[in-house]
C-alpha positions as a printed Julia matrix, in Angstrom:
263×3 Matrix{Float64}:
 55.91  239.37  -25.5
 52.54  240.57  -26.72
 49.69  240.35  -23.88
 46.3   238.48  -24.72
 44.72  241.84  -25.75
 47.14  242.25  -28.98
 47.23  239.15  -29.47
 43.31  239.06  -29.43
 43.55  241.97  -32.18
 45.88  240.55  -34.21
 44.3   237.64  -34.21
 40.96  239.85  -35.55
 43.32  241.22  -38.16
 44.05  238.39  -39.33
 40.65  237.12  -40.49
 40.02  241.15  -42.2
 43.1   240.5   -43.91
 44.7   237.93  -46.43
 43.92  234.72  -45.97
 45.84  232.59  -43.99
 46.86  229.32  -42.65
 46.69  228.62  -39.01
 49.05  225.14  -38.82
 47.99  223.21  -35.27
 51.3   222.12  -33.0
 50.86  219.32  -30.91
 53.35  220.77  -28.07
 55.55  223.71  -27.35
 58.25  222.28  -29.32
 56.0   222.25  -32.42
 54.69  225.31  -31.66
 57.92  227.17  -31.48
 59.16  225.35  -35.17
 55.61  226.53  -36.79
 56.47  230.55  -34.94
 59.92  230.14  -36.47
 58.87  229.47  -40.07
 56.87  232.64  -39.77
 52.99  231.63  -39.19
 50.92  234.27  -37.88
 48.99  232.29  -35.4
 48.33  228.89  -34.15
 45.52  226.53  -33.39
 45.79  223.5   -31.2
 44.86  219.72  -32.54
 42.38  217.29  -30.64
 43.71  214.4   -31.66
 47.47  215.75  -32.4
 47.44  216.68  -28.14
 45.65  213.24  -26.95
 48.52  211.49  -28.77
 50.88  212.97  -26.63
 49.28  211.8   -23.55
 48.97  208.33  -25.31
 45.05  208.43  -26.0
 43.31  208.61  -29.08
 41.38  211.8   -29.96
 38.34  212.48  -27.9
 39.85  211.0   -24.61
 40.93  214.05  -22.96
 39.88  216.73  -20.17
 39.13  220.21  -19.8
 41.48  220.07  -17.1
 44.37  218.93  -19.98
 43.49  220.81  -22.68
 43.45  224.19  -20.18
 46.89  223.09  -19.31
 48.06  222.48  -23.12
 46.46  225.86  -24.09
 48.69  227.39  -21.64
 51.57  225.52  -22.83
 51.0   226.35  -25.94
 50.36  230.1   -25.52
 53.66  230.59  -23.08
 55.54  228.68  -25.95
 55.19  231.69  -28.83
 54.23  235.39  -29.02
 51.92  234.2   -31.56
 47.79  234.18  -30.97
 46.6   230.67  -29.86
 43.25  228.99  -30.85
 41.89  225.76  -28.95
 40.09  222.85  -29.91
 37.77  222.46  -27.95
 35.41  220.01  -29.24
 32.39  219.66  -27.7
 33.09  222.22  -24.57
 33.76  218.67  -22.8
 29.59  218.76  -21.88
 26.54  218.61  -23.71
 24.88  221.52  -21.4
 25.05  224.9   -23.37
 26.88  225.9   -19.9
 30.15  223.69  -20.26
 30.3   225.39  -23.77
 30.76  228.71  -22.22
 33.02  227.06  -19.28
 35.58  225.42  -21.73
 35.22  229.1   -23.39
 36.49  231.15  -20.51
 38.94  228.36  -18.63
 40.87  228.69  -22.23
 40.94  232.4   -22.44
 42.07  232.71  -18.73
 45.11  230.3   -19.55
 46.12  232.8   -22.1
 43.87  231.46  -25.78
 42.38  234.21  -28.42
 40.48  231.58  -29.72
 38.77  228.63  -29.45
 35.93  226.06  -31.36
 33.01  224.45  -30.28
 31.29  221.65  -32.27
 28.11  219.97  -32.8
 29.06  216.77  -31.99
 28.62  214.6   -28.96
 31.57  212.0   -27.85
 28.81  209.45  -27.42
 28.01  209.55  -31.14
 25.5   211.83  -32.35
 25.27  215.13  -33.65
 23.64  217.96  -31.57
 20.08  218.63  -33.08
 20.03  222.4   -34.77
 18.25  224.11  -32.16
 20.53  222.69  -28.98
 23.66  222.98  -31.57
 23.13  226.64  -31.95
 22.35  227.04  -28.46
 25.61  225.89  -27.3
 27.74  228.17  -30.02
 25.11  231.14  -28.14
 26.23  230.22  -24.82
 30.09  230.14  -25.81
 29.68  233.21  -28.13
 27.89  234.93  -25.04
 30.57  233.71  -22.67
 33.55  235.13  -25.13
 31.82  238.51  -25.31
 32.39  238.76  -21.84
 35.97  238.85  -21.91
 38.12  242.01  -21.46
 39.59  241.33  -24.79
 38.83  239.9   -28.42
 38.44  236.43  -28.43
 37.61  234.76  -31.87
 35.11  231.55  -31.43
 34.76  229.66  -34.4
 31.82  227.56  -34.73
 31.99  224.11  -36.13
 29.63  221.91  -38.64
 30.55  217.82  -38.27
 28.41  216.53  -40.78
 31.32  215.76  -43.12
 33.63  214.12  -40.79
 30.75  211.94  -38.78
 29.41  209.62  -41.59
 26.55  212.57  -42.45
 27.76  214.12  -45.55
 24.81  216.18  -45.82
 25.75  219.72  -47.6
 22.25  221.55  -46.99
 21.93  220.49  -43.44
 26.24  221.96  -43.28
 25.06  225.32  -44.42
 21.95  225.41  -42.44
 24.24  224.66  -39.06
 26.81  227.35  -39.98
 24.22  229.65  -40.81
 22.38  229.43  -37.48
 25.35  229.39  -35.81
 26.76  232.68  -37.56
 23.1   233.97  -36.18
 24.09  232.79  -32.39
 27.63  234.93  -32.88
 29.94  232.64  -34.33
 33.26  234.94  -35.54
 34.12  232.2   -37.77
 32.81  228.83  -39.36
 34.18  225.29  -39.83
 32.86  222.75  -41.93
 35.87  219.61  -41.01
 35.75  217.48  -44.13
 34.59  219.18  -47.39
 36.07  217.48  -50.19
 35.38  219.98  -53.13
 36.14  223.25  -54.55
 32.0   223.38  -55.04
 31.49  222.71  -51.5
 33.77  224.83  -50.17
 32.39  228.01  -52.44
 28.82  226.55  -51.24
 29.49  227.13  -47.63
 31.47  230.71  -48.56
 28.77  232.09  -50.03
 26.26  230.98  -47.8
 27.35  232.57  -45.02
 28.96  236.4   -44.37
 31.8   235.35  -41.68
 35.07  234.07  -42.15
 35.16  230.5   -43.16
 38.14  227.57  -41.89
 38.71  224.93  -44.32
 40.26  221.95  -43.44
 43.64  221.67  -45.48
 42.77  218.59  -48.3
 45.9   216.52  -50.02
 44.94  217.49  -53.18
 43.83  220.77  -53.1
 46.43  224.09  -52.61
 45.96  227.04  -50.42
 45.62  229.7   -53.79
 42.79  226.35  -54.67
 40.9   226.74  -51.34
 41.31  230.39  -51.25
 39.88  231.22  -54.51
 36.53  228.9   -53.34
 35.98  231.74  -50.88
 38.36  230.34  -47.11
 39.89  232.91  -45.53
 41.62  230.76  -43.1
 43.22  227.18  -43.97
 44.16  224.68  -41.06
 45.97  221.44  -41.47
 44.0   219.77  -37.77
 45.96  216.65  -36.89
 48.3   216.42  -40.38
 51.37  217.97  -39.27
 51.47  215.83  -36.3
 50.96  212.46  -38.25
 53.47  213.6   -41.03
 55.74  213.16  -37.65
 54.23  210.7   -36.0
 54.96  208.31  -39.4
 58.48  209.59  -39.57
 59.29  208.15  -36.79
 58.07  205.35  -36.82
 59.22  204.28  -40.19
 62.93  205.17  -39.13
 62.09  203.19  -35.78
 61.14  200.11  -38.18
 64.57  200.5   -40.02
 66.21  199.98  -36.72
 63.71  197.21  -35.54
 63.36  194.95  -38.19
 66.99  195.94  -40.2
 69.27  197.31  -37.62
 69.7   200.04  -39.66
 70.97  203.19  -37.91
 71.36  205.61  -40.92
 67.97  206.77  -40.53
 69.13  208.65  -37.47
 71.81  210.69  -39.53
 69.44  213.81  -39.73
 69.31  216.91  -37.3
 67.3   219.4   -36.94
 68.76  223.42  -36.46
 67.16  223.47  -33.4
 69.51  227.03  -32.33
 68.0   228.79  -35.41
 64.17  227.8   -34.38
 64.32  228.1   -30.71
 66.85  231.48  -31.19
């Protein structure tokens, strides 16, 4: 097994390199499937982990997402990213906590975003201040962690494209390694936000749009958040409404080569 230092660089590598996608397991199980098929790292899902403790997304602790991130990171060799969301505090300090618990469960990574669980984005200033107090707090560490910074205009019923850019730029300025922008819809947004900014940009997988699509607007790194773990989620539940409302069992004919994966 690689130790958090190589995995910290290789993790850097990764966003010098070709770009990538970073698919987001919901559990070890996951986790060890998405290592299997070859991905080169992994990022944790907010809303993917809170359905496996039976919440929706947003309903979760530090406390649990610590634990998952350790999970997680004990699952693969692979470098591990953590959703974070908010730092789990509005104070630039719980930023920085969330920040270092994650790293000392065994994470390379982790983002921070500018919105508040109580329904309101983060004004500029305090926004940037927060990705400053996280950045400061991963610079700390004895090894290369990779924060990525995220804009939630797009995914929090404020759509607005200028005020985007002008978060991701002053939160490149407060040492953001990477930038996130959840929820652009467009090829022209995407290359907007690219070339507005010098780091590495995320972009949130769309339905209709391909990796070469998203790459050639300027991403370097592609995640898919909570999709993989609804693509399951629905799976199962339309073969468990076979067997509820038909008493049909056929759906359960289908396994899985669980040796190969978990080998």
């Amino acid at each position: 097994m690689a130790d958090q230092k190589q995995k910290g660089e290789g993790f850097r590598k990764l966003h010098a390199g070709e770009p990538f996608v970073i698919p987001n397991p919901w559990d070890a199980g996951s986790a060890r499937v998405l290592a299997a098929l070859g991905f080169k790292a992994l990022a944790s899902t907010s809303s993917g982990f809170a359905f496996t403790l039976g919440r929706l997304d947003g309903n979760v602790t530090l406390d649990e997402v610590v634990d998952h991130a350790r999970v997680l990171d004990r699952a693969t060799d692979l470098p591990v990213s953590v959703d974070l969301e908010n730092g789990y505090g509005a104070d630039p300090k719980h930023a920085a906590l969330a920040i270092t618990r994650v790293a000392e469960a065994g994470a390379v990574g982790g983002s921070i975003e500018d919105y508040d669980p109580s329904g309101h984005l983060y004004d500029l200033d305090r926004a940037a201040e927060r990705i400053a107090a996280a950045a400061e707090a991963a610079h700390r560490l004895a090894f290369p962690f990779t924060l990525t910074a995220r804009a939630e205009n797009h995914i929090r019923d404020h759509p607005d494209l200028d005020d985007t850019i002008a978060r991701l730029q002053a939160f490149e300025a407060a040492g953001a390694d990477v930038l996130f922008a959840p929820g652009l819809r467009t090829r022209e947004e995407i290359r907007a936000v690219c070339e507005a900014v010098t780091r590495p940009v995320n972009v949130l997988a769309l339905g209709g749009m391909s990796f070469a699509e998203i790459v050639e607007a300027g991403a370097q790194r592609v995640s898919v958040g909570g999709g993989l773990t609804w693509v399951a989620v629905n799976a199962m539940a339309a073969a468990a409404r076979e067997i509820h409302d038909r008493g049909d069992f056929s759906v359960l004919g289908a396994s899985s080569p669980l040796r190969d994966w978990f080998a």
